């Protein structure tokens, strides 16, 4: 194993304490720190030590793909790391968003060829399913809830103009598409008044609280009302949510470990100053009720849990060691990225041990052996999901 150094993305919604505390740096940080990227995505590749300097992990994969990725990964995904591990730290709500499936991504990327950057929906030909495990108490919006509950919430705002939306929702799941379309295509000169009226009229309960919070952060944004159609999820540390293709979601606050297929394809649905392509979003969204967005963990060995997902781009395991269980050996296939989130750990894949403190990461190749984690603490291990 060798140390891996990830870049930090400074998006405006980021925390000025969570990632800094994790890495043992002064708090508050100089600016918002939203995401720590630990992978080989071209938009922010992590680096490793080489000859007195730092080299992008991306360059190493291209130079020795079979060594780093292995024949199976290269055969399935090409000469790229198919997953990206992140620490996500939100102090403010993120945009409502959804991601395409693999077929939609390939077709969309081909169709977008030659278009100006600002008009592209698909910047690469890959899908972007995501799994997030909470490190702190975390809140998110994830998937459509029962339309009857959404209709009741919006009716409680007492805004007559919303009656067409309520009528669509009262038809059941078949009306979700029309409800979203109506809200996102609301006349631009009437949006501010609509959102202000809904937020100011909302009284009592979590829906009213959320509407006022989102309207304060994104005044005049119809995404404030689209958010009322989604499940509000509260995660305790260790709980996870799964966001497959076509799932409309947004993180509201909190810190988590996120693993995803390595893609930048995002279709926004509001709560953002960025472009919202309503037609393409409606084409990609899955208009079905998501009854329970929380993914249960599965213990696979003493001290080791995972969250099974139906993709082969990635797998995520959490390893916990200490006095009662001083070491664990993991046989997940490489390449692997290991992030220490608590304590101090030794990680060794047969090529040499690396000591990790909180917030530090290491990377190992597909050519290495089983991964041994020892010490006292907790680590997240990202790998391919090929089995």
mmCIF file of C-alpha atoms in Angstrom:
data_model
loop_
_atom_site.group_PDB
_atom_site.id
_atom_site.type_symbol
_atom_site.label_atom_id
_atom_site.label_comp_id
_atom_site.label_asym_id
_atom_site.label_seq_id
_atom_site.Cartn_x
_atom_site.Cartn_y
_atom_site.Cartn_z
ATOM 1 C CA UNK A 1 0.000 0.000 0.000
ATOM 2 C CA UNK A 2 1.033 3.604 -0.379
ATOM 3 C CA UNK A 3 -0.331 6.894 0.884
ATOM 4 C CA UNK A 4 -2.959 8.595 -1.268
ATOM 5 C CA UNK A 5 -3.502 12.365 -1.192
ATOM 6 C CA UNK A 6 -6.918 13.596 -2.302
ATOM 7 C CA UNK A 7 -7.914 17.099 -3.448
ATOM 8 C CA UNK A 8 -10.643 18.998 -1.594
ATOM 9 C CA UNK A 9 -13.425 20.642 -3.603
ATOM 10 C CA UNK A 10 -14.512 24.042 -2.281
ATOM 11 C CA UNK A 11 -18.180 24.144 -3.346
ATOM 12 C CA UNK A 12 -20.174 26.863 -1.585
ATOM 13 C CA UNK A 13 -22.390 24.405 0.316
ATOM 14 C CA UNK A 14 -19.409 22.777 2.017
ATOM 15 C CA UNK A 15 -18.529 22.708 5.712
ATOM 16 C CA UNK A 16 -15.698 24.723 7.236
ATOM 17 C CA UNK A 17 -15.160 22.191 9.999
ATOM 18 C CA UNK A 18 -15.993 18.557 9.085
ATOM 19 C CA UNK A 19 -13.181 17.646 6.695
ATOM 20 C CA UNK A 20 -10.680 19.812 8.575
ATOM 21 C CA UNK A 21 -11.526 18.021 11.833
ATOM 22 C CA UNK A 22 -11.294 14.633 10.147
ATOM 23 C CA UNK A 23 -7.792 15.485 8.910
ATOM 24 C CA UNK A 24 -6.681 17.141 12.151
ATOM 25 C CA UNK A 25 -6.347 20.634 10.680
ATOM 26 C CA UNK A 26 -7.347 23.953 12.302
ATOM 27 C CA UNK A 27 -11.052 24.777 12.425
ATOM 28 C CA UNK A 28 -12.628 26.703 10.815
ATOM 29 C CA UNK A 29 -10.950 26.190 7.465
ATOM 30 C CA UNK A 30 -10.229 29.233 5.299
ATOM 31 C CA UNK A 31 -13.233 28.495 3.104
ATOM 32 C CA UNK A 32 -15.933 25.878 2.535
ATOM 33 C CA UNK A 33 -14.669 22.306 2.086
ATOM 34 C CA UNK A 34 -17.365 20.219 0.453
ATOM 35 C CA UNK A 35 -15.769 17.020 -0.817
ATOM 36 C CA UNK A 36 -12.523 15.103 -0.386
ATOM 37 C CA UNK A 37 -11.912 13.092 -3.567
ATOM 38 C CA UNK A 38 -10.012 9.807 -3.310
ATOM 39 C CA UNK A 39 -9.726 8.290 -6.755
ATOM 40 C CA UNK A 40 -8.544 8.842 -10.290
ATOM 41 C CA UNK A 41 -11.347 10.963 -11.705
ATOM 42 C CA UNK A 42 -9.881 13.386 -14.277
ATOM 43 C CA UNK A 43 -11.746 16.266 -12.627
ATOM 44 C CA UNK A 44 -9.709 15.844 -9.440
ATOM 45 C CA UNK A 45 -7.297 12.918 -9.340
ATOM 46 C CA UNK A 46 -5.615 11.963 -6.091
ATOM 47 C CA UNK A 47 -1.827 11.694 -6.023
ATOM 48 C CA UNK A 48 0.880 9.409 -4.668
ATOM 49 C CA UNK A 49 4.534 10.006 -3.779
ATOM 50 C CA UNK A 50 7.067 9.428 -6.538
ATOM 51 C CA UNK A 51 10.729 10.505 -6.701
ATOM 52 C CA UNK A 52 10.391 13.380 -4.247
ATOM 53 C CA UNK A 53 7.185 14.703 -5.776
ATOM 54 C CA UNK A 54 3.541 13.788 -6.336
ATOM 55 C CA UNK A 55 2.129 11.956 -9.356
ATOM 56 C CA UNK A 56 -1.528 11.749 -10.387
ATOM 57 C CA UNK A 57 -3.038 8.334 -9.838
ATOM 58 C CA UNK A 58 -4.620 8.709 -13.282
ATOM 59 C CA UNK A 59 -1.187 8.733 -14.922
ATOM 60 C CA UNK A 60 -0.105 5.594 -13.077
ATOM 61 C CA UNK A 61 -3.209 3.704 -14.193
ATOM 62 C CA UNK A 62 -2.612 4.633 -17.816
ATOM 63 C CA UNK A 63 1.066 3.663 -17.622
ATOM 64 C CA UNK A 64 0.473 0.241 -16.013
ATOM 65 C CA UNK A 65 -3.217 -0.659 -16.300
ATOM 66 C CA UNK A 66 -2.867 -4.406 -15.772
ATOM 67 C CA UNK A 67 -0.716 -3.903 -12.668
ATOM 68 C CA UNK A 68 -2.948 -1.284 -11.099
ATOM 69 C CA UNK A 69 -6.380 -2.367 -12.302
ATOM 70 C CA UNK A 70 -6.009 -6.026 -13.235
ATOM 71 C CA UNK A 71 -7.175 -7.790 -16.369
ATOM 72 C CA UNK A 72 -10.778 -8.205 -15.208
ATOM 73 C CA UNK A 73 -11.247 -4.508 -14.436
ATOM 74 C CA UNK A 74 -9.549 -3.420 -17.666
ATOM 75 C CA UNK A 75 -11.699 -5.851 -19.627
ATOM 76 C CA UNK A 76 -14.892 -4.531 -18.023
ATOM 77 C CA UNK A 77 -14.163 -0.820 -17.576
ATOM 78 C CA UNK A 78 -11.088 0.001 -19.658
ATOM 79 C CA UNK A 79 -8.005 1.781 -18.325
ATOM 80 C CA UNK A 80 -9.810 3.848 -15.703
ATOM 81 C CA UNK A 81 -10.674 3.409 -12.058
ATOM 82 C CA UNK A 82 -14.449 2.805 -12.219
ATOM 83 C CA UNK A 83 -15.226 4.174 -8.758
ATOM 84 C CA UNK A 84 -14.632 7.370 -6.809
ATOM 85 C CA UNK A 85 -14.535 7.467 -2.999
ATOM 86 C CA UNK A 86 -15.428 10.759 -1.320
ATOM 87 C CA UNK A 87 -15.950 12.370 2.036
ATOM 88 C CA UNK A 88 -18.944 14.676 1.572
ATOM 89 C CA UNK A 89 -19.541 17.478 4.108
ATOM 90 C CA UNK A 90 -22.663 19.620 3.623
ATOM 91 C CA UNK A 91 -23.503 22.710 5.656
ATOM 92 C CA UNK A 92 -26.237 23.796 3.216
ATOM 93 C CA UNK A 93 -28.627 21.953 0.872
ATOM 94 C CA UNK A 94 -27.224 20.702 -2.414
ATOM 95 C CA UNK A 95 -29.109 20.885 -5.697
ATOM 96 C CA UNK A 96 -31.848 18.410 -6.521
ATOM 97 C CA UNK A 97 -30.294 16.002 -9.003
ATOM 98 C CA UNK A 98 -30.551 12.686 -10.777
ATOM 99 C CA UNK A 99 -28.160 10.580 -12.830
ATOM 100 C CA UNK A 100 -28.672 8.547 -16.019
ATOM 101 C CA UNK A 101 -28.361 4.808 -16.383
ATOM 102 C CA UNK A 102 -25.516 3.368 -18.442
ATOM 103 C CA UNK A 103 -27.445 3.254 -21.720
ATOM 104 C CA UNK A 104 -28.773 6.793 -21.304
ATOM 105 C CA UNK A 105 -25.279 8.051 -20.501
ATOM 106 C CA UNK A 106 -23.738 6.481 -23.609
ATOM 107 C CA UNK A 107 -26.471 7.753 -25.899
ATOM 108 C CA UNK A 108 -26.590 11.191 -24.291
ATOM 109 C CA UNK A 109 -22.833 11.666 -24.468
ATOM 110 C CA UNK A 110 -22.847 10.786 -28.160
ATOM 111 C CA UNK A 111 -25.739 13.161 -28.821
ATOM 112 C CA UNK A 112 -24.008 15.974 -26.929
ATOM 113 C CA UNK A 113 -20.840 15.752 -29.046
ATOM 114 C CA UNK A 114 -20.063 19.128 -30.568
ATOM 115 C CA UNK A 115 -22.422 21.101 -28.342
ATOM 116 C CA UNK A 116 -21.035 24.027 -26.319
ATOM 117 C CA UNK A 117 -20.023 23.129 -22.767
ATOM 118 C CA UNK A 118 -22.923 25.053 -21.228
ATOM 119 C CA UNK A 119 -25.468 23.044 -23.225
ATOM 120 C CA UNK A 120 -24.167 19.549 -22.495
ATOM 121 C CA UNK A 121 -26.022 17.249 -20.158
ATOM 122 C CA UNK A 122 -23.574 14.347 -20.504
ATOM 123 C CA UNK A 123 -19.880 15.084 -20.074
ATOM 124 C CA UNK A 124 -18.862 11.411 -20.199
ATOM 125 C CA UNK A 125 -20.457 8.119 -21.320
ATOM 126 C CA UNK A 126 -20.803 6.588 -17.841
ATOM 127 C CA UNK A 127 -23.592 6.128 -15.325
ATOM 128 C CA UNK A 128 -23.316 7.471 -11.776
ATOM 129 C CA UNK A 129 -25.079 5.376 -9.129
ATOM 130 C CA UNK A 130 -24.152 6.438 -5.598
ATOM 131 C CA UNK A 131 -24.061 4.992 -2.079
ATOM 132 C CA UNK A 132 -23.621 7.236 0.952
ATOM 133 C CA UNK A 133 -22.878 6.089 4.511
ATOM 134 C CA UNK A 134 -23.333 8.699 7.242
ATOM 135 C CA UNK A 135 -20.373 9.620 9.440
ATOM 136 C CA UNK A 136 -22.454 12.131 11.403
ATOM 137 C CA UNK A 137 -26.219 12.554 11.707
ATOM 138 C CA UNK A 138 -27.244 13.386 8.160
ATOM 139 C CA UNK A 139 -30.357 14.593 6.354
ATOM 140 C CA UNK A 140 -31.200 14.042 2.717
ATOM 141 C CA UNK A 141 -34.032 13.973 0.229
ATOM 142 C CA UNK A 142 -34.158 10.692 -1.652
ATOM 143 C CA UNK A 143 -36.758 9.324 -4.056
ATOM 144 C CA UNK A 144 -40.445 10.115 -4.468
ATOM 145 C CA UNK A 145 -42.706 9.532 -1.485
ATOM 146 C CA UNK A 146 -46.371 8.591 -1.632
ATOM 147 C CA UNK A 147 -48.016 11.259 -3.856
ATOM 148 C CA UNK A 148 -50.971 11.417 -1.456
ATOM 149 C CA UNK A 149 -48.626 12.593 1.317
ATOM 150 C CA UNK A 150 -47.057 15.138 -1.035
ATOM 151 C CA UNK A 151 -50.478 16.442 -2.035
ATOM 152 C CA UNK A 152 -51.460 16.804 1.613
ATOM 153 C CA UNK A 153 -48.261 18.723 2.369
ATOM 154 C CA UNK A 154 -48.693 21.130 -0.546
ATOM 155 C CA UNK A 155 -52.397 21.595 0.192
ATOM 156 C CA UNK A 156 -51.433 22.627 3.709
ATOM 157 C CA UNK A 157 -49.576 25.609 2.260
ATOM 158 C CA UNK A 158 -52.939 27.073 1.262
ATOM 159 C CA UNK A 159 -51.806 28.410 -2.132
ATOM 160 C CA UNK A 160 -54.655 28.179 -4.718
ATOM 161 C CA UNK A 161 -52.239 28.369 -7.665
ATOM 162 C CA UNK A 162 -50.903 24.917 -6.726
ATOM 163 C CA UNK A 163 -54.259 23.224 -7.396
ATOM 164 C CA UNK A 164 -53.155 21.728 -10.783
ATOM 165 C CA UNK A 165 -50.152 20.165 -9.034
ATOM 166 C CA UNK A 166 -52.374 18.774 -6.282
ATOM 167 C CA UNK A 167 -54.759 17.326 -8.876
ATOM 168 C CA UNK A 168 -51.891 15.518 -10.591
ATOM 169 C CA UNK A 169 -50.579 14.110 -7.310
ATOM 170 C CA UNK A 170 -54.025 12.892 -6.264
ATOM 171 C CA UNK A 171 -54.075 10.539 -9.253
ATOM 172 C CA UNK A 172 -51.277 8.530 -7.619
ATOM 173 C CA UNK A 173 -47.794 7.660 -8.915
ATOM 174 C CA UNK A 174 -48.958 8.160 -12.508
ATOM 175 C CA UNK A 175 -49.299 11.869 -11.739
ATOM 176 C CA UNK A 176 -45.759 12.412 -10.492
ATOM 177 C CA UNK A 177 -44.393 13.278 -13.933
ATOM 178 C CA UNK A 178 -47.049 15.949 -14.481
ATOM 179 C CA UNK A 179 -46.537 17.366 -10.995
ATOM 180 C CA UNK A 180 -42.783 17.749 -11.510
ATOM 181 C CA UNK A 181 -43.245 19.164 -15.004
ATOM 182 C CA UNK A 182 -45.777 21.735 -13.803
ATOM 183 C CA UNK A 183 -43.510 22.949 -11.009
ATOM 184 C CA UNK A 184 -40.318 23.139 -13.081
ATOM 185 C CA UNK A 185 -41.998 24.904 -16.025
ATOM 186 C CA UNK A 186 -43.858 27.438 -13.896
ATOM 187 C CA UNK A 187 -43.736 30.843 -15.635
ATOM 188 C CA UNK A 188 -40.463 32.493 -14.685
ATOM 189 C CA UNK A 189 -42.107 35.792 -13.772
ATOM 190 C CA UNK A 190 -44.421 34.037 -11.277
ATOM 191 C CA UNK A 191 -41.967 31.670 -9.591
ATOM 192 C CA UNK A 192 -40.735 34.015 -6.906
ATOM 193 C CA UNK A 193 -44.251 34.912 -5.790
ATOM 194 C CA UNK A 194 -45.312 31.258 -5.807
ATOM 195 C CA UNK A 195 -42.382 30.060 -3.699
ATOM 196 C CA UNK A 196 -42.669 32.989 -1.282
ATOM 197 C CA UNK A 197 -46.396 32.417 -0.877
ATOM 198 C CA UNK A 198 -45.930 28.692 -0.215
ATOM 199 C CA UNK A 199 -43.077 29.186 2.250
ATOM 200 C CA UNK A 200 -44.775 31.983 4.163
ATOM 201 C CA UNK A 201 -48.115 30.177 4.325
ATOM 202 C CA UNK A 202 -46.603 26.881 5.481
ATOM 203 C CA UNK A 203 -47.213 26.368 9.188
ATOM 204 C CA UNK A 204 -46.272 23.473 11.442
ATOM 205 C CA UNK A 205 -44.645 20.154 10.736
ATOM 206 C CA UNK A 206 -41.464 19.058 8.962
ATOM 207 C CA UNK A 207 -42.732 19.961 5.477
ATOM 208 C CA UNK A 208 -43.303 23.573 6.461
ATOM 209 C CA UNK A 209 -39.918 23.718 8.177
ATOM 210 C CA UNK A 210 -38.188 22.326 5.088
ATOM 211 C CA UNK A 211 -40.018 24.659 2.698
ATOM 212 C CA UNK A 212 -38.978 27.732 4.682
ATOM 213 C CA UNK A 213 -35.374 26.525 4.950
ATOM 214 C CA UNK A 214 -35.054 25.818 1.235
ATOM 215 C CA UNK A 215 -36.830 29.038 0.216
ATOM 216 C CA UNK A 216 -34.375 31.038 2.331
ATOM 217 C CA UNK A 217 -31.428 29.328 0.616
ATOM 218 C CA UNK A 218 -32.921 29.358 -2.899
ATOM 219 C CA UNK A 219 -35.492 32.174 -3.177
ATOM 220 C CA UNK A 220 -37.797 31.844 -6.156
ATOM 221 C CA UNK A 221 -36.536 28.376 -7.049
ATOM 222 C CA UNK A 222 -39.340 25.911 -7.943
ATOM 223 C CA UNK A 223 -37.130 23.145 -6.597
ATOM 224 C CA UNK A 224 -38.365 24.241 -3.157
ATOM 225 C CA UNK A 225 -41.742 22.753 -4.050
ATOM 226 C CA UNK A 226 -40.358 19.768 -5.966
ATOM 227 C CA UNK A 227 -38.548 18.881 -2.733
ATOM 228 C CA UNK A 228 -41.945 18.390 -1.074
ATOM 229 C CA UNK A 229 -42.491 15.363 -3.336
ATOM 230 C CA UNK A 230 -39.476 13.479 -1.963
ATOM 231 C CA UNK A 231 -38.726 11.344 1.088
ATOM 232 C CA UNK A 232 -36.921 13.250 3.833
ATOM 233 C CA UNK A 233 -34.378 10.850 5.273
ATOM 234 C CA UNK A 234 -32.529 11.197 8.568
ATOM 235 C CA UNK A 235 -29.486 8.958 8.862
ATOM 236 C CA UNK A 236 -27.647 7.997 12.016
ATOM 237 C CA UNK A 237 -23.911 7.320 11.716
ATOM 238 C CA UNK A 238 -23.417 4.019 9.901
ATOM 239 C CA UNK A 239 -26.757 4.132 8.073
ATOM 240 C CA UNK A 240 -26.714 4.380 4.291
ATOM 241 C CA UNK A 241 -28.830 5.456 1.334
ATOM 242 C CA UNK A 242 -28.605 4.147 -2.208
ATOM 243 C CA UNK A 243 -29.226 6.424 -5.196
ATOM 244 C CA UNK A 244 -29.635 4.422 -8.412
ATOM 245 C CA UNK A 245 -30.177 5.881 -11.865
ATOM 246 C CA UNK A 246 -33.275 8.047 -12.190
ATOM 247 C CA UNK A 247 -33.547 8.748 -8.449
ATOM 248 C CA UNK A 248 -34.157 12.423 -7.637
ATOM 249 C CA UNK A 249 -32.206 13.325 -4.502
ATOM 250 C CA UNK A 250 -30.338 16.018 -2.583
ATOM 251 C CA UNK A 251 -28.246 16.148 0.560
ATOM 252 C CA UNK A 252 -29.377 18.730 3.095
ATOM 253 C CA UNK A 253 -26.699 18.617 5.804
ATOM 254 C CA UNK A 254 -24.184 16.330 7.455
ATOM 255 C CA UNK A 255 -21.038 14.367 6.691
ATOM 256 C CA UNK A 256 -20.740 10.996 5.015
ATOM 257 C CA UNK A 257 -18.540 8.629 3.053
ATOM 258 C CA UNK A 258 -19.813 8.413 -0.502
ATOM 259 C CA UNK A 259 -18.824 5.957 -3.214
ATOM 260 C CA UNK A 260 -20.010 6.238 -6.797
ATOM 261 C CA UNK A 261 -19.297 5.199 -10.320
ATOM 262 C CA UNK A 262 -16.690 7.627 -11.633
ATOM 263 C CA UNK A 263 -18.799 10.035 -13.690
ATOM 264 C CA UNK A 264 -19.773 13.689 -13.781
ATOM 265 C CA UNK A 265 -23.200 13.209 -15.385
ATOM 266 C CA UNK A 266 -25.692 15.251 -13.349
ATOM 267 C CA UNK A 267 -29.191 16.348 -14.365
ATOM 268 C CA UNK A 268 -30.393 19.059 -12.012
ATOM 269 C CA UNK A 269 -33.956 19.518 -10.857
ATOM 270 C CA UNK A 270 -33.823 22.768 -8.883
ATOM 271 C CA UNK A 271 -32.240 24.320 -5.785
ATOM 272 C CA UNK A 272 -29.471 25.622 -7.996
ATOM 273 C CA UNK A 273 -28.483 28.643 -10.100
ATOM 274 C CA UNK A 274 -27.188 26.195 -12.721
ATOM 275 C CA UNK A 275 -28.992 25.040 -15.845
ATOM 276 C CA UNK A 276 -32.025 22.780 -15.469
ATOM 277 C CA UNK A 277 -32.916 20.847 -18.632
ATOM 278 C CA UNK A 278 -36.483 19.955 -17.741
ATOM 279 C CA UNK A 279 -37.169 17.747 -20.766
ATOM 280 C CA UNK A 280 -34.046 15.644 -20.272
ATOM 281 C CA UNK A 281 -34.612 15.395 -16.518
ATOM 282 C CA UNK A 282 -38.171 14.152 -17.083
ATOM 283 C CA UNK A 283 -36.851 11.580 -19.552
ATOM 284 C CA UNK A 284 -34.333 10.200 -17.042
ATOM 285 C CA UNK A 285 -36.347 10.285 -13.821
ATOM 286 C CA UNK A 286 -38.030 7.146 -12.528
ATOM 287 C CA UNK A 287 -41.520 8.192 -11.477
ATOM 288 C CA UNK A 288 -42.169 5.544 -8.859
ATOM 289 C CA UNK A 289 -42.566 5.622 -5.101
ATOM 290 C CA UNK A 290 -39.445 4.733 -3.110
ATOM 291 C CA UNK A 291 -40.828 3.248 0.080
ATOM 292 C CA UNK A 292 -37.576 2.963 2.034
ATOM 293 C CA UNK A 293 -34.395 4.666 0.771
ATOM 294 C CA UNK A 294 -32.231 3.288 3.605
ATOM 295 C CA UNK A 295 -29.933 0.372 2.690
ATOM 296 C CA UNK A 296 -29.347 -2.127 5.532
ATOM 297 C CA UNK A 297 -25.778 -3.096 6.309
ATOM 298 C CA UNK A 298 -24.607 -6.692 6.066
ATOM 299 C CA UNK A 299 -21.939 -8.184 8.330
ATOM 300 C CA UNK A 300 -19.705 -10.359 6.145
ATOM 301 C CA UNK A 301 -17.036 -11.162 8.763
ATOM 302 C CA UNK A 302 -16.307 -10.153 12.364
ATOM 303 C CA UNK A 303 -15.523 -6.440 12.262
ATOM 304 C CA UNK A 304 -16.502 -6.080 8.584
ATOM 305 C CA UNK A 305 -19.798 -4.783 7.173
ATOM 306 C CA UNK A 306 -20.882 -3.859 3.662
ATOM 307 C CA UNK A 307 -23.924 -2.367 1.945
ATOM 308 C CA UNK A 308 -24.872 -4.551 -1.035
ATOM 309 C CA UNK A 309 -25.685 -2.644 -4.237
ATOM 310 C CA UNK A 310 -26.711 -3.985 -7.683
ATOM 311 C CA UNK A 311 -23.742 -2.601 -9.667
ATOM 312 C CA UNK A 312 -20.244 -3.913 -10.309
ATOM 313 C CA UNK A 313 -18.465 -0.546 -10.513
ATOM 314 C CA UNK A 314 -17.824 -0.481 -6.774
ATOM 315 C CA UNK A 315 -18.197 -2.085 -3.376
ATOM 316 C CA UNK A 316 -17.750 -0.470 0.028
ATOM 317 C CA UNK A 317 -16.736 -2.171 3.287
ATOM 318 C CA UNK A 318 -16.301 -0.739 6.776
ATOM 319 C CA UNK A 319 -13.649 -2.360 8.938
ATOM 320 C CA UNK A 320 -13.564 -1.861 12.723
ATOM 321 C CA UNK A 321 -10.645 -3.166 14.800
ATOM 322 C CA UNK A 322 -9.584 -2.736 18.433
ATOM 323 C CA UNK A 323 -8.758 -4.584 21.617
ATOM 324 C CA UNK A 324 -11.295 -7.359 21.074
ATOM 325 C CA UNK A 325 -10.424 -7.742 17.385
ATOM 326 C CA UNK A 326 -6.939 -6.352 16.735
ATOM 327 C CA UNK A 327 -6.744 -7.251 13.025
ATOM 328 C CA UNK A 328 -8.957 -8.138 10.070
ATOM 329 C CA UNK A 329 -8.021 -9.565 6.679
ATOM 330 C CA UNK A 330 -10.137 -8.594 3.664
ATOM 331 C CA UNK A 331 -10.037 -10.549 0.415
ATOM 332 C CA UNK A 332 -11.870 -8.009 -1.760
ATOM 333 C CA UNK A 333 -10.168 -7.704 -5.160
ATOM 334 C CA UNK A 334 -7.968 -4.741 -6.000
ATOM 335 C CA UNK A 335 -7.503 -2.002 -6.790
ATOM 336 C CA UNK A 336 -8.453 -0.712 -3.344
ATOM 337 C CA UNK A 337 -8.655 2.664 -1.653
ATOM 338 C CA UNK A 338 -8.637 2.718 2.163
ATOM 339 C CA UNK A 339 -9.767 5.737 4.208
ATOM 340 C CA UNK A 340 -9.154 5.876 7.969
ATOM 341 C CA UNK A 341 -12.012 7.651 9.752
ATOM 342 C CA UNK A 342 -11.099 6.917 13.368
ATOM 343 C CA UNK A 343 -8.061 5.877 15.401
ATOM 344 C CA UNK A 344 -4.757 4.731 13.929
ATOM 345 C CA UNK A 345 -4.461 1.771 11.597
ATOM 346 C CA UNK A 346 -1.835 -0.258 9.796
ATOM 347 C CA UNK A 347 -2.924 -1.383 6.310
ATOM 348 C CA UNK A 348 -0.888 -3.956 4.409
ATOM 349 C CA UNK A 349 -1.593 -5.766 1.137
ATOM 350 C CA UNK A 350 1.677 -7.680 1.025
ATOM 351 C CA UNK A 351 3.579 -4.919 -0.756
ATOM 352 C CA UNK A 352 4.325 -3.012 2.454
ATOM 353 C CA UNK A 353 2.422 -1.636 5.427
ATOM 354 C CA UNK A 354 1.245 1.964 5.685
ATOM 355 C CA UNK A 355 0.151 3.648 8.921
ATOM 356 C CA UNK A 356 -2.983 5.782 8.606
ATOM 357 C CA UNK A 357 -4.346 8.326 11.052
ATOM 358 C CA UNK A 358 -7.791 9.962 10.878
ATOM 359 C CA UNK A 359 -8.470 11.467 7.472
ATOM 360 C CA UNK A 360 -5.567 9.710 5.753
ATOM 361 C CA UNK A 361 -5.923 7.315 2.838
ATOM 362 C CA UNK A 362 -3.939 4.646 1.036
ATOM 363 C CA UNK A 363 -4.181 2.895 -2.312
ATOM 364 C CA UNK A 364 -3.189 -0.592 -3.440
ATOM 365 C CA UNK A 365 -2.988 -2.298 -6.802
ATOM 366 C CA UNK A 366 -4.826 -5.262 -8.251
ATOM 367 C CA UNK A 367 -1.532 -7.161 -8.232
ATOM 368 C CA UNK A 368 -1.348 -7.055 -4.428
ATOM 369 C CA UNK A 369 -2.552 -9.717 -1.993
ATOM 370 C CA UNK A 370 -5.309 -9.735 0.654
ATOM 371 C CA UNK A 371 -5.662 -6.557 2.694
ATOM 372 C CA UNK A 372 -4.815 -6.719 6.409
ATOM 373 C CA UNK A 373 -6.115 -3.905 8.634
ATOM 374 C CA UNK A 374 -4.731 -3.782 12.196
ATOM 375 C CA UNK A 375 -4.706 -1.367 15.133
ATOM 376 C CA UNK A 376 -7.529 0.499 16.819
ATOM 377 C CA UNK A 377 -9.974 2.409 14.687
ATOM 378 C CA UNK A 378 -12.289 2.359 11.698
ATOM 379 C CA UNK A 379 -11.648 2.353 7.957
ATOM 380 C CA UNK A 380 -13.708 2.374 4.783
ATOM 381 C CA UNK A 381 -12.400 0.188 1.968
ATOM 382 C CA UNK A 382 -13.461 0.955 -1.583
ATOM 383 C CA UNK A 383 -13.006 -1.629 -4.326
ATOM 384 C CA UNK A 384 -14.548 -2.788 -7.577
ATOM 385 C CA UNK A 385 -17.687 -4.840 -7.251
ATOM 386 C CA UNK A 386 -16.742 -7.569 -9.688
ATOM 387 C CA UNK A 387 -16.497 -10.141 -6.897
#
